[in-house]
mmCIF file of C-alpha atoms in Angstrom:
data_model
loop_
_atom_site.group_PDB
_atom_site.id
_atom_site.type_symbol
_atom_site.label_atom_id
_atom_site.label_comp_id
_atom_site.label_asym_id
_atom_site.label_seq_id
_atom_site.Cartn_x
_atom_site.Cartn_y
_atom_site.Cartn_z
ATOM 1 C CA MET A 1 120.740 77.539 49.766
ATOM 2 C CA LYS A 2 119.326 75.067 52.269
ATOM 3 C CA PRO A 3 116.845 75.592 55.111
ATOM 4 C CA LEU A 4 117.755 75.709 58.775
ATOM 5 C CA LEU A 5 117.122 72.002 59.426
ATOM 6 C CA ALA A 6 120.176 71.151 57.353
ATOM 7 C CA CYS A 7 122.356 72.618 60.137
ATOM 8 C CA PHE A 8 122.031 69.467 62.185
ATOM 9 C CA ALA A 9 123.322 67.327 59.333
ATOM 10 C CA ILE A 10 126.340 69.564 58.824
ATOM 11 C CA TRP A 11 127.372 70.560 62.329
ATOM 12 C CA ALA A 12 129.080 67.810 64.258
ATOM 13 C CA ALA A 13 130.284 68.023 67.854
ATOM 14 C CA GLY A 14 126.811 68.774 69.174
ATOM 15 C CA ALA A 15 126.401 72.317 67.878
ATOM 16 C CA ALA A 16 122.859 73.613 67.530
ATOM 17 C CA CYS A 17 121.279 76.259 65.346
ATOM 18 C CA VAL A 18 120.201 79.260 67.376
ATOM 19 C CA THR A 19 117.750 81.083 65.136
ATOM 20 C CA ALA A 20 115.469 80.336 62.219
ATOM 21 C CA THR A 21 117.312 82.813 60.015
ATOM 22 C CA ASP A 22 120.566 80.864 59.698
ATOM 23 C CA ARG A 23 121.418 80.094 56.076
ATOM 24 C CA ILE A 24 123.638 77.569 54.339
ATOM 25 C CA TYR A 25 125.167 78.167 50.914
ATOM 26 C CA ASN A 26 126.641 75.263 48.938
ATOM 27 C CA LEU A 27 129.928 75.628 47.046
ATOM 28 C CA PRO A 28 131.358 73.272 44.401
ATOM 29 C CA CYS A 29 134.496 72.643 46.477
ATOM 30 C CA GLN A 30 135.832 72.585 50.029
ATOM 31 C CA ILE A 31 136.302 76.135 51.293
ATOM 32 C CA GLU A 32 139.901 77.154 51.960
ATOM 33 C CA SER A 33 139.237 80.831 52.760
ATOM 34 C CA PHE A 34 136.595 83.477 52.127
ATOM 35 C CA SER A 35 136.029 87.227 52.413
ATOM 36 C CA PRO A 36 132.634 89.027 52.468
ATOM 37 C CA SER A 37 132.307 92.288 50.546
ATOM 38 C CA GLY A 38 131.922 95.558 52.428
ATOM 39 C CA ASP A 39 128.446 96.168 51.010
ATOM 40 C CA GLY A 40 127.141 92.713 51.927
ATOM 41 C CA THR A 41 126.293 91.633 48.376
ATOM 42 C CA ILE A 42 128.847 88.898 47.656
ATOM 43 C CA VAL A 43 131.436 86.644 49.283
ATOM 44 C CA TRP A 44 134.662 85.748 47.513
ATOM 45 C CA VAL A 45 135.530 82.128 48.218
ATOM 46 C CA SER A 46 138.864 80.479 47.482
ATOM 47 C CA CYS A 47 139.347 76.722 47.489
ATOM 48 C CA PHE A 48 141.600 74.048 46.098
ATOM 49 C CA ASP A 49 140.011 72.014 43.341
ATOM 50 C CA PRO A 50 138.521 68.634 44.369
ATOM 51 C CA GLY A 51 140.815 65.627 44.007
ATOM 52 C CA THR A 52 144.061 67.613 44.373
ATOM 53 C CA GLU A 53 144.749 66.902 48.026
ATOM 54 C CA ASN A 54 147.544 64.372 47.422
ATOM 55 C CA THR A 55 150.357 63.706 44.996
ATOM 56 C CA ALA A 56 150.720 60.433 43.076
ATOM 57 C CA LYS A 57 153.013 59.199 45.872
ATOM 58 C CA GLY A 58 150.300 59.786 48.434
ATOM 59 C CA LEU A 59 152.000 62.827 49.942
ATOM 60 C CA ARG A 60 150.333 66.199 50.368
ATOM 61 C CA ALA A 61 151.206 68.359 47.376
ATOM 62 C CA ALA A 62 153.043 71.628 47.854
ATOM 63 C CA ALA A 63 150.437 74.369 48.011
ATOM 64 C CA TRP A 64 151.665 76.202 44.925
ATOM 65 C CA THR A 65 151.324 73.058 42.769
ATOM 66 C CA ARG A 66 147.655 72.510 43.623
ATOM 67 C CA PRO A 67 145.015 73.947 41.246
ATOM 68 C CA SER A 68 142.583 76.321 42.912
ATOM 69 C CA THR A 69 139.561 78.405 41.954
ATOM 70 C CA LEU A 70 138.189 81.737 43.119
ATOM 71 C CA TYR A 71 134.387 81.912 43.274
ATOM 72 C CA ALA A 72 131.917 84.731 43.863
ATOM 73 C CA LEU A 73 128.882 83.792 45.932
ATOM 74 C CA ASP A 74 125.919 86.130 45.389
ATOM 75 C CA LEU A 75 124.253 86.354 48.799
ATOM 76 C CA GLY A 76 120.923 87.471 47.384
ATOM 77 C CA SER A 77 120.399 84.668 44.885
ATOM 78 C CA GLY A 78 122.814 82.039 46.207
ATOM 79 C CA ASN A 79 124.371 81.748 42.735
ATOM 80 C CA VAL A 80 128.052 80.843 42.520
ATOM 81 C CA THR A 81 130.331 82.109 39.717
ATOM 82 C CA ALA A 82 133.883 80.920 39.007
ATOM 83 C CA LEU A 83 136.140 83.970 38.560
ATOM 84 C CA ARG A 84 139.751 82.839 38.368
ATOM 85 C CA HIS A 85 141.838 79.658 38.253
ATOM 86 C CA ALA A 86 145.373 79.410 39.622
ATOM 87 C CA PHE A 87 147.927 77.102 41.207
ATOM 88 C CA GLY A 88 148.168 77.676 44.957
ATOM 89 C CA GLY A 89 145.903 79.379 47.455
ATOM 90 C CA ILE A 90 144.212 82.593 46.275
ATOM 91 C CA GLN A 91 144.051 85.402 48.853
ATOM 92 C CA VAL A 92 141.245 87.983 48.985
ATOM 93 C CA ILE A 93 141.277 91.225 51.004
ATOM 94 C CA ALA A 94 137.838 92.839 50.831
ATOM 95 C CA ALA A 95 137.396 96.605 51.058
ATOM 96 C CA PRO A 96 135.574 97.909 54.157
ATOM 97 C CA LYS A 97 133.013 99.644 51.915
ATOM 98 C CA GLY A 98 131.493 98.828 48.536
ATOM 99 C CA SER A 99 132.236 95.721 46.478
ATOM 100 C CA GLY A 100 135.979 96.111 45.938
ATOM 101 C CA ALA A 101 138.648 93.565 46.817
ATOM 102 C CA ILE A 102 142.335 92.864 46.384
ATOM 103 C CA VAL A 103 142.816 89.401 44.901
ATOM 104 C CA VAL A 104 146.323 87.963 45.203
ATOM 105 C CA ILE A 105 147.091 85.277 42.628
ATOM 106 C CA PRO A 106 149.918 83.037 43.880
ATOM 107 C CA ARG A 107 153.102 82.267 42.017
ATOM 108 C CA GLU A 108 155.830 79.706 42.615
ATOM 109 C CA LYS A 109 158.379 82.276 43.732
ATOM 110 C CA GLY A 110 157.485 85.499 45.536
ATOM 111 C CA ASN A 111 154.345 86.621 47.312
ATOM 112 C CA GLY A 112 151.982 86.626 44.355
ATOM 113 C CA ASN A 113 150.422 89.164 42.002
ATOM 114 C CA PRO A 114 147.661 91.537 43.280
ATOM 115 C CA PHE A 115 144.612 92.475 41.218
ATOM 116 C CA LEU A 116 141.747 94.867 41.876
ATOM 117 C CA TYR A 117 138.265 93.349 41.636
ATOM 118 C CA ILE A 118 134.921 95.122 41.783
ATOM 119 C CA GLY A 119 132.350 92.474 42.503
ATOM 120 C CA LYS A 120 132.825 89.713 39.935
ATOM 121 C CA LYS A 121 134.887 91.833 37.540
ATOM 122 C CA GLU A 122 138.670 92.005 37.390
ATOM 123 C CA ILE A 123 139.606 95.672 36.928
ATOM 124 C CA SER A 124 143.388 95.815 36.791
ATOM 125 C CA ALA A 125 146.672 94.478 38.064
ATOM 126 C CA LEU A 126 147.996 96.537 40.988
ATOM 127 C CA PRO A 127 151.515 98.051 40.862
ATOM 128 C CA ILE A 128 152.386 97.190 44.474
ATOM 129 C CA GLY A 129 153.969 94.378 46.448
ATOM 130 C CA THR A 130 151.951 91.955 48.529
ATOM 131 C CA GLU A 131 154.075 91.674 51.689
ATOM 132 C CA TYR A 132 151.517 93.753 53.607
ATOM 133 C CA MET A 133 148.338 95.454 52.349
ATOM 134 C CA ILE A 134 145.418 97.190 54.024
ATOM 135 C CA TRP A 135 142.510 99.275 52.696
ATOM 136 C CA SER A 136 141.901 102.873 53.699
ATOM 137 C CA ALA A 137 138.746 103.583 55.702
ATOM 138 C CA ASP A 138 136.975 105.064 52.663
ATOM 139 C CA ALA A 139 138.131 102.219 50.337
ATOM 140 C CA ARG A 140 139.686 104.738 47.935
ATOM 141 C CA LYS A 141 143.301 103.908 48.744
ATOM 142 C CA ILE A 142 145.410 100.864 49.522
ATOM 143 C CA TYR A 143 148.333 101.109 51.936
ATOM 144 C CA PHE A 144 151.201 98.650 51.627
ATOM 145 C CA GLU A 145 154.648 97.866 52.950
ATOM 146 C CA GLY A 146 156.846 100.108 50.840
ATOM 147 C CA GLY A 147 160.273 98.857 51.901
ATOM 148 C CA SER A 148 162.547 99.467 54.829
ATOM 149 C CA THR A 149 165.858 100.979 55.832
ATOM 150 C CA LEU A 150 165.993 98.595 58.807
ATOM 151 C CA ASP A 151 167.611 95.195 59.147
ATOM 152 C CA ALA A 152 164.766 93.768 61.220
ATOM 153 C CA ASP A 153 161.332 92.147 61.018
ATOM 154 C CA ALA A 154 159.810 95.592 61.468
ATOM 155 C CA TRP A 155 159.741 98.026 58.539
ATOM 156 C CA ASN A 156 159.536 101.807 58.281
ATOM 157 C CA ILE A 157 158.298 102.782 54.808
ATOM 158 C CA LEU A 158 154.563 102.796 54.105
ATOM 159 C CA GLY A 159 153.273 103.012 50.549
ATOM 160 C CA MET A 160 149.940 104.374 49.346
ATOM 161 C CA LEU A 161 148.131 103.498 46.112
ATOM 162 C CA ARG A 162 145.392 105.931 45.095
ATOM 163 C CA LEU A 163 142.736 104.039 43.122
ATOM 164 C CA SER A 164 141.438 107.132 41.316
ATOM 165 C CA ASP A 165 144.578 107.350 39.155
ATOM 166 C CA PHE A 166 146.718 104.426 40.406
ATOM 167 C CA ALA A 167 149.349 106.897 41.642
ATOM 168 C CA VAL A 168 151.825 105.429 44.138
ATOM 169 C CA SER A 169 153.577 107.375 46.896
ATOM 170 C CA ARG A 170 155.678 106.410 49.914
ATOM 171 C CA ALA A 171 156.359 107.893 53.328
ATOM 172 C CA GLU A 172 159.009 107.046 55.896
ATOM 173 C CA LEU A 173 157.408 106.283 59.257
ATOM 174 C CA GLN A 174 158.477 107.923 62.503
ATOM 175 C CA VAL A 175 158.628 104.527 64.237
ATOM 176 C CA PRO A 176 159.168 100.991 62.922
ATOM 177 C CA THR A 177 156.064 98.847 62.574
ATOM 178 C CA GLU A 178 154.819 95.428 61.536
ATOM 179 C CA ASP A 179 151.189 96.402 61.204
ATOM 180 C CA VAL A 180 148.988 99.459 60.664
ATOM 181 C CA SER A 181 145.778 100.271 62.513
ATOM 182 C CA ILE A 182 143.130 102.425 60.843
ATOM 183 C CA CYS A 183 140.339 104.341 62.580
ATOM 184 C CA ALA A 184 137.194 104.076 60.459
ATOM 185 C CA THR A 185 135.699 107.332 61.761
ATOM 186 C CA ASN A 186 138.486 109.653 60.558
ATOM 187 C CA GLY A 187 140.759 107.459 58.428
ATOM 188 C CA HIS A 188 143.794 108.041 60.650
ATOM 189 C CA LEU A 189 146.572 105.437 60.695
ATOM 190 C CA PHE A 190 148.538 104.242 63.712
ATOM 191 C CA ALA A 191 151.909 102.542 63.319
ATOM 192 C CA GLY A 192 154.275 101.091 65.896
ATOM 193 C CA ILE A 193 155.032 98.028 67.985
ATOM 194 C CA VAL A 194 153.495 97.178 71.360
ATOM 195 C CA SER A 195 156.074 95.967 73.880
ATOM 196 C CA PHE A 196 155.560 94.428 77.315
ATOM 197 C CA ASP A 197 157.469 94.326 80.580
ATOM 198 C CA ARG A 198 158.522 91.156 82.419
ATOM 199 C CA LEU A 199 155.156 90.898 84.123
ATOM 200 C CA GLY A 200 153.356 90.985 80.789
ATOM 201 C CA ASN A 201 152.041 94.528 81.185
ATOM 202 C CA ALA A 202 151.942 96.760 78.131
ATOM 203 C CA GLU A 203 154.587 99.459 78.268
ATOM 204 C CA PRO A 204 153.771 103.093 77.363
ATOM 205 C CA TYR A 205 152.663 103.314 73.754
ATOM 206 C CA SER A 206 154.734 105.062 71.150
ATOM 207 C CA ALA A 207 152.366 104.754 68.208
ATOM 208 C CA ALA A 208 152.826 107.305 65.450
ATOM 209 C CA GLU A 209 149.567 108.772 64.145
ATOM 210 C CA TYR A 210 149.069 109.848 60.511
ATOM 211 C CA ASP A 211 146.156 111.214 58.537
ATOM 212 C CA SER A 212 144.813 109.304 55.527
ATOM 213 C CA GLU A 213 147.325 111.067 53.224
ATOM 214 C CA LEU A 214 150.232 109.819 55.409
ATOM 215 C CA ARG A 215 150.926 113.220 56.940
ATOM 216 C CA PHE A 216 152.442 112.797 60.409
ATOM 217 C CA ILE A 217 150.215 114.097 63.227
ATOM 218 C CA GLY A 218 152.233 113.083 66.299
ATOM 219 C CA ARG A 219 152.769 110.386 68.899
ATOM 220 C CA ASN A 220 149.631 108.956 70.467
ATOM 221 C CA ARG A 221 149.930 107.580 74.011
ATOM 222 C CA ARG A 222 146.316 106.406 74.225
ATOM 223 C CA ILE A 223 145.836 104.368 71.045
ATOM 224 C CA PRO A 224 148.246 101.460 70.601
ATOM 225 C CA PRO A 225 148.944 99.620 67.376
ATOM 226 C CA GLY A 226 146.333 96.897 67.005
ATOM 227 C CA ARG A 227 142.799 96.431 65.743
ATOM 228 C CA LEU A 228 140.363 99.288 66.376
ATOM 229 C CA SER A 229 136.632 98.877 66.974
ATOM 230 C CA VAL A 230 134.169 100.543 64.610
ATOM 231 C CA THR A 231 134.196 103.995 66.271
ATOM 232 C CA CYS A 232 137.701 103.448 67.692
ATOM 233 C CA ARG A 233 136.434 103.210 71.274
ATOM 234 C CA TYR A 234 138.583 100.121 71.848
ATOM 235 C CA ALA A 235 141.811 98.691 70.476
ATOM 236 C CA ALA A 236 142.819 95.034 70.577
ATOM 237 C CA THR A 237 146.582 94.801 70.819
ATOM 238 C CA PRO A 238 148.487 92.286 68.652
ATOM 239 C CA GLY A 239 148.662 88.841 70.171
ATOM 240 C CA SER A 240 147.998 85.223 69.313
ATOM 241 C CA PHE A 241 150.599 84.191 66.735
ATOM 242 C CA SER A 242 152.081 87.609 65.938
ATOM 243 C CA HIS A 243 155.415 86.573 67.471
ATOM 244 C CA GLY A 244 154.537 83.232 68.918
ATOM 245 C CA PRO A 245 151.520 82.779 71.201
ATOM 246 C CA ALA A 246 151.024 85.854 73.392
ATOM 247 C CA ARG A 247 148.467 87.511 75.625
ATOM 248 C CA TRP A 248 146.399 90.268 74.022
ATOM 249 C CA ARG A 249 144.613 93.225 75.544
ATOM 250 C CA VAL A 250 141.595 95.403 74.949
ATOM 251 C CA ILE A 251 142.532 99.044 75.493
ATOM 252 C CA ASP A 252 140.139 101.898 76.257
ATOM 253 C CA THR A 253 141.338 104.484 73.737
ATOM 254 C CA ALA A 254 139.844 107.399 75.681
ATOM 255 C CA THR A 255 142.294 106.796 78.525
ATOM 256 C CA GLY A 256 144.909 104.451 77.065
ATOM 257 C CA ARG A 257 144.303 102.044 79.943
ATOM 258 C CA GLN A 258 143.895 98.287 79.732
ATOM 259 C CA PHE A 259 140.233 97.315 79.826
ATOM 260 C CA MET A 260 140.602 93.531 79.591
ATOM 261 C CA SER A 261 143.299 90.907 79.052
ATOM 262 C CA PHE A 262 143.075 87.495 77.358
ATOM 263 C CA GLU A 263 145.509 84.589 77.569
ATOM 264 C CA PHE A 264 146.870 82.813 74.520
ATOM 265 C CA ASP A 265 149.967 80.622 74.896
ATOM 266 C CA GLY A 266 148.856 77.626 72.826
ATOM 267 C CA GLU A 267 150.053 75.053 75.387
ATOM 268 C CA GLY A 268 146.654 73.905 76.644
ATOM 269 C CA SER A 269 147.494 74.563 80.293
ATOM 270 C CA HIS A 270 144.644 77.047 80.582
ATOM 271 C CA ASP A 271 141.802 78.451 78.490
ATOM 272 C CA ASP A 272 143.097 80.356 75.446
ATOM 273 C CA PHE A 273 141.410 83.103 73.441
ATOM 274 C CA GLN A 274 142.397 84.228 69.951
ATOM 275 C CA PHE A 275 141.164 87.577 68.615
ATOM 276 C CA VAL A 276 139.443 87.467 65.204
ATOM 277 C CA SER A 277 137.768 90.836 64.552
ATOM 278 C CA TRP A 278 135.538 93.612 65.863
ATOM 279 C CA ASN A 279 131.889 93.837 64.887
ATOM 280 C CA PRO A 280 131.598 96.276 61.942
ATOM 281 C CA THR A 281 128.657 98.222 63.443
ATOM 282 C CA HIS A 282 128.753 97.594 67.204
ATOM 283 C CA ASP A 283 131.728 98.839 69.284
ATOM 284 C CA ASP A 284 131.307 96.467 72.214
ATOM 285 C CA LEU A 285 131.253 93.157 70.308
ATOM 286 C CA LEU A 286 134.300 91.221 69.216
ATOM 287 C CA LEU A 287 134.711 87.817 67.614
ATOM 288 C CA ARG A 288 137.195 85.379 69.125
ATOM 289 C CA PHE A 289 138.204 81.719 69.067
ATOM 290 C CA PHE A 290 138.078 79.957 72.422
ATOM 291 C CA TYR A 291 140.374 76.964 73.033
ATOM 292 C CA PRO A 292 139.214 75.373 76.322
ATOM 293 C CA SER A 293 141.757 73.484 78.402
ATOM 294 C CA ARG A 294 139.124 71.010 79.605
ATOM 295 C CA PRO A 295 139.370 67.625 77.830
ATOM 296 C CA GLY A 296 136.549 66.505 75.596
ATOM 297 C CA GLN A 297 135.578 69.972 74.428
ATOM 298 C CA PRO A 298 135.258 70.603 70.669
ATOM 299 C CA LEU A 299 138.081 72.767 69.344
ATOM 300 C CA PRO A 300 137.837 75.598 68.814
ATOM 301 C CA LEU A 301 134.684 77.426 69.889
ATOM 302 C CA LEU A 302 133.751 80.568 67.978
ATOM 303 C CA GLN A 303 132.411 83.183 70.384
ATOM 304 C CA VAL A 304 130.791 86.594 70.204
ATOM 305 C CA PHE A 305 132.006 88.475 73.261
ATOM 306 C CA ASP A 306 130.460 91.615 74.750
ATOM 307 C CA VAL A 307 133.424 93.646 76.008
ATOM 308 C CA LEU A 308 131.419 96.264 77.909
ATOM 309 C CA ASN A 309 129.406 93.705 79.884
ATOM 310 C CA GLN A 310 132.224 91.122 79.833
ATOM 311 C CA ARG A 311 130.076 88.190 78.770
ATOM 312 C CA VAL A 312 129.742 85.711 75.914
ATOM 313 C CA VAL A 313 126.532 86.318 73.964
ATOM 314 C CA ASP A 314 126.819 83.538 71.378
ATOM 315 C CA THR A 315 128.920 80.409 70.784
ATOM 316 C CA VAL A 316 129.285 78.085 67.798
ATOM 317 C CA SER A 317 131.288 74.875 68.167
ATOM 318 C CA GLY A 318 133.509 72.927 65.816
ATOM 319 C CA VAL A 319 134.415 75.841 63.531
ATOM 320 C CA ALA A 320 137.718 75.505 61.672
ATOM 321 C CA GLY A 321 139.280 77.986 59.280
ATOM 322 C CA ASP A 322 138.065 81.483 58.528
ATOM 323 C CA ALA A 323 135.300 83.274 60.387
ATOM 324 C CA ALA A 324 133.950 86.745 59.655
ATOM 325 C CA TRP A 325 131.117 89.149 60.382
ATOM 326 C CA SER A 326 128.487 89.959 57.808
ATOM 327 C CA ALA A 327 128.655 93.533 56.495
ATOM 328 C CA ASP A 328 125.847 94.719 58.790
ATOM 329 C CA GLY A 329 127.262 92.895 61.824
ATOM 330 C CA SER A 330 124.077 90.908 62.449
ATOM 331 C CA SER A 331 125.495 87.476 61.606
ATOM 332 C CA LEU A 332 128.642 85.373 61.481
ATOM 333 C CA MET A 333 130.010 83.561 58.464
ATOM 334 C CA PHE A 334 132.182 80.461 58.533
ATOM 335 C CA GLY A 335 132.926 77.488 56.321
ATOM 336 C CA LYS A 336 132.172 73.826 56.963
ATOM 337 C CA GLY A 337 133.428 71.596 54.170
ATOM 338 C CA GLN A 338 131.684 72.698 50.979
ATOM 339 C CA SER A 339 129.174 74.921 52.772
ATOM 340 C CA LEU A 340 129.286 78.542 53.886
ATOM 341 C CA ILE A 341 127.078 79.133 56.922
ATOM 342 C CA SER A 342 125.547 82.499 57.742
ATOM 343 C CA HIS A 343 124.649 82.291 61.418
ATOM 344 C CA ASN A 344 122.388 84.905 62.980
ATOM 345 C CA VAL A 345 123.729 86.491 66.177
ATOM 346 C CA PRO A 346 121.107 86.800 68.961
ATOM 347 C CA VAL A 347 122.029 90.413 69.716
ATOM 348 C CA ARG A 348 120.211 93.475 68.460
ATOM 349 C CA ILE A 349 122.547 95.331 66.098
ATOM 350 C CA LYS A 350 121.756 98.966 65.370
ATOM 351 C CA PRO A 351 121.926 99.767 61.633
ATOM 352 C CA ARG A 352 124.600 102.187 60.446
#
């Protein structure tokens, strides 16, 4: 771990460190992706091994032929431990609570093999597919795409893996979906597809609501499919690259009305905004990428945006790749080469 002054050597494009609590952790390779644990103790980091960027002919190697390594970064000590080697990019989906994670080991054909990890320890292979996976709010179950009776991109069977006994069950959904939203306060799931009229306005929602055991509750006209804030006060509708660049909205779930709208068409004709995630402890803060249309600006800008007051409260320039909140929501994490930066956000975050 290096002191704050090292920020200026690492950040190009004129970015500046904001607070004296920013930290930099060194990794033995260039970071491909990372995922912080729900309890804030470790970060799983996946990267391709050094020297494997090109084939002997000078062409970029197919991803599944490139050796990669999964590391665990201990945030308390800064120690780095190699956990798993593979060929191809290793995917990690951290649980929202505790130190659990789904680790997907790639294979040449298919979507890879999922394993359950607790911290640095591999617990077991998981008897589910990897087309779509999401943790339950209490981190005791994993939901997954369980198949479909439809001939479409959307699917209508949701599976559930209970980690207490590894029992698997499936439920047919009332409406087709491509994603599942989960409310952290009650564990309820929302499935469905948001559609828009010719003017780009969201049409009435038809999300199907389920409890955490996949029992159907009913149709919900106020909460659309999308990403829900920590107490489910807001929902960010799917956008960005879900089906090509598209505008996304922030919905007030108390009324079902649009609170804000953000452009994202990827053509550079105007400023674009790409949703990343909600703050894990503060309803009004979201993380987004900003792609300014003005020439000469570093691309992209990582911004913390206050939805309630409709203002940017922090910006970091020149960030590429993954970005995530810390477990307590007080800082941002992002990779720069072989370093993982933990950047303090200048907003007071109330503890959970």
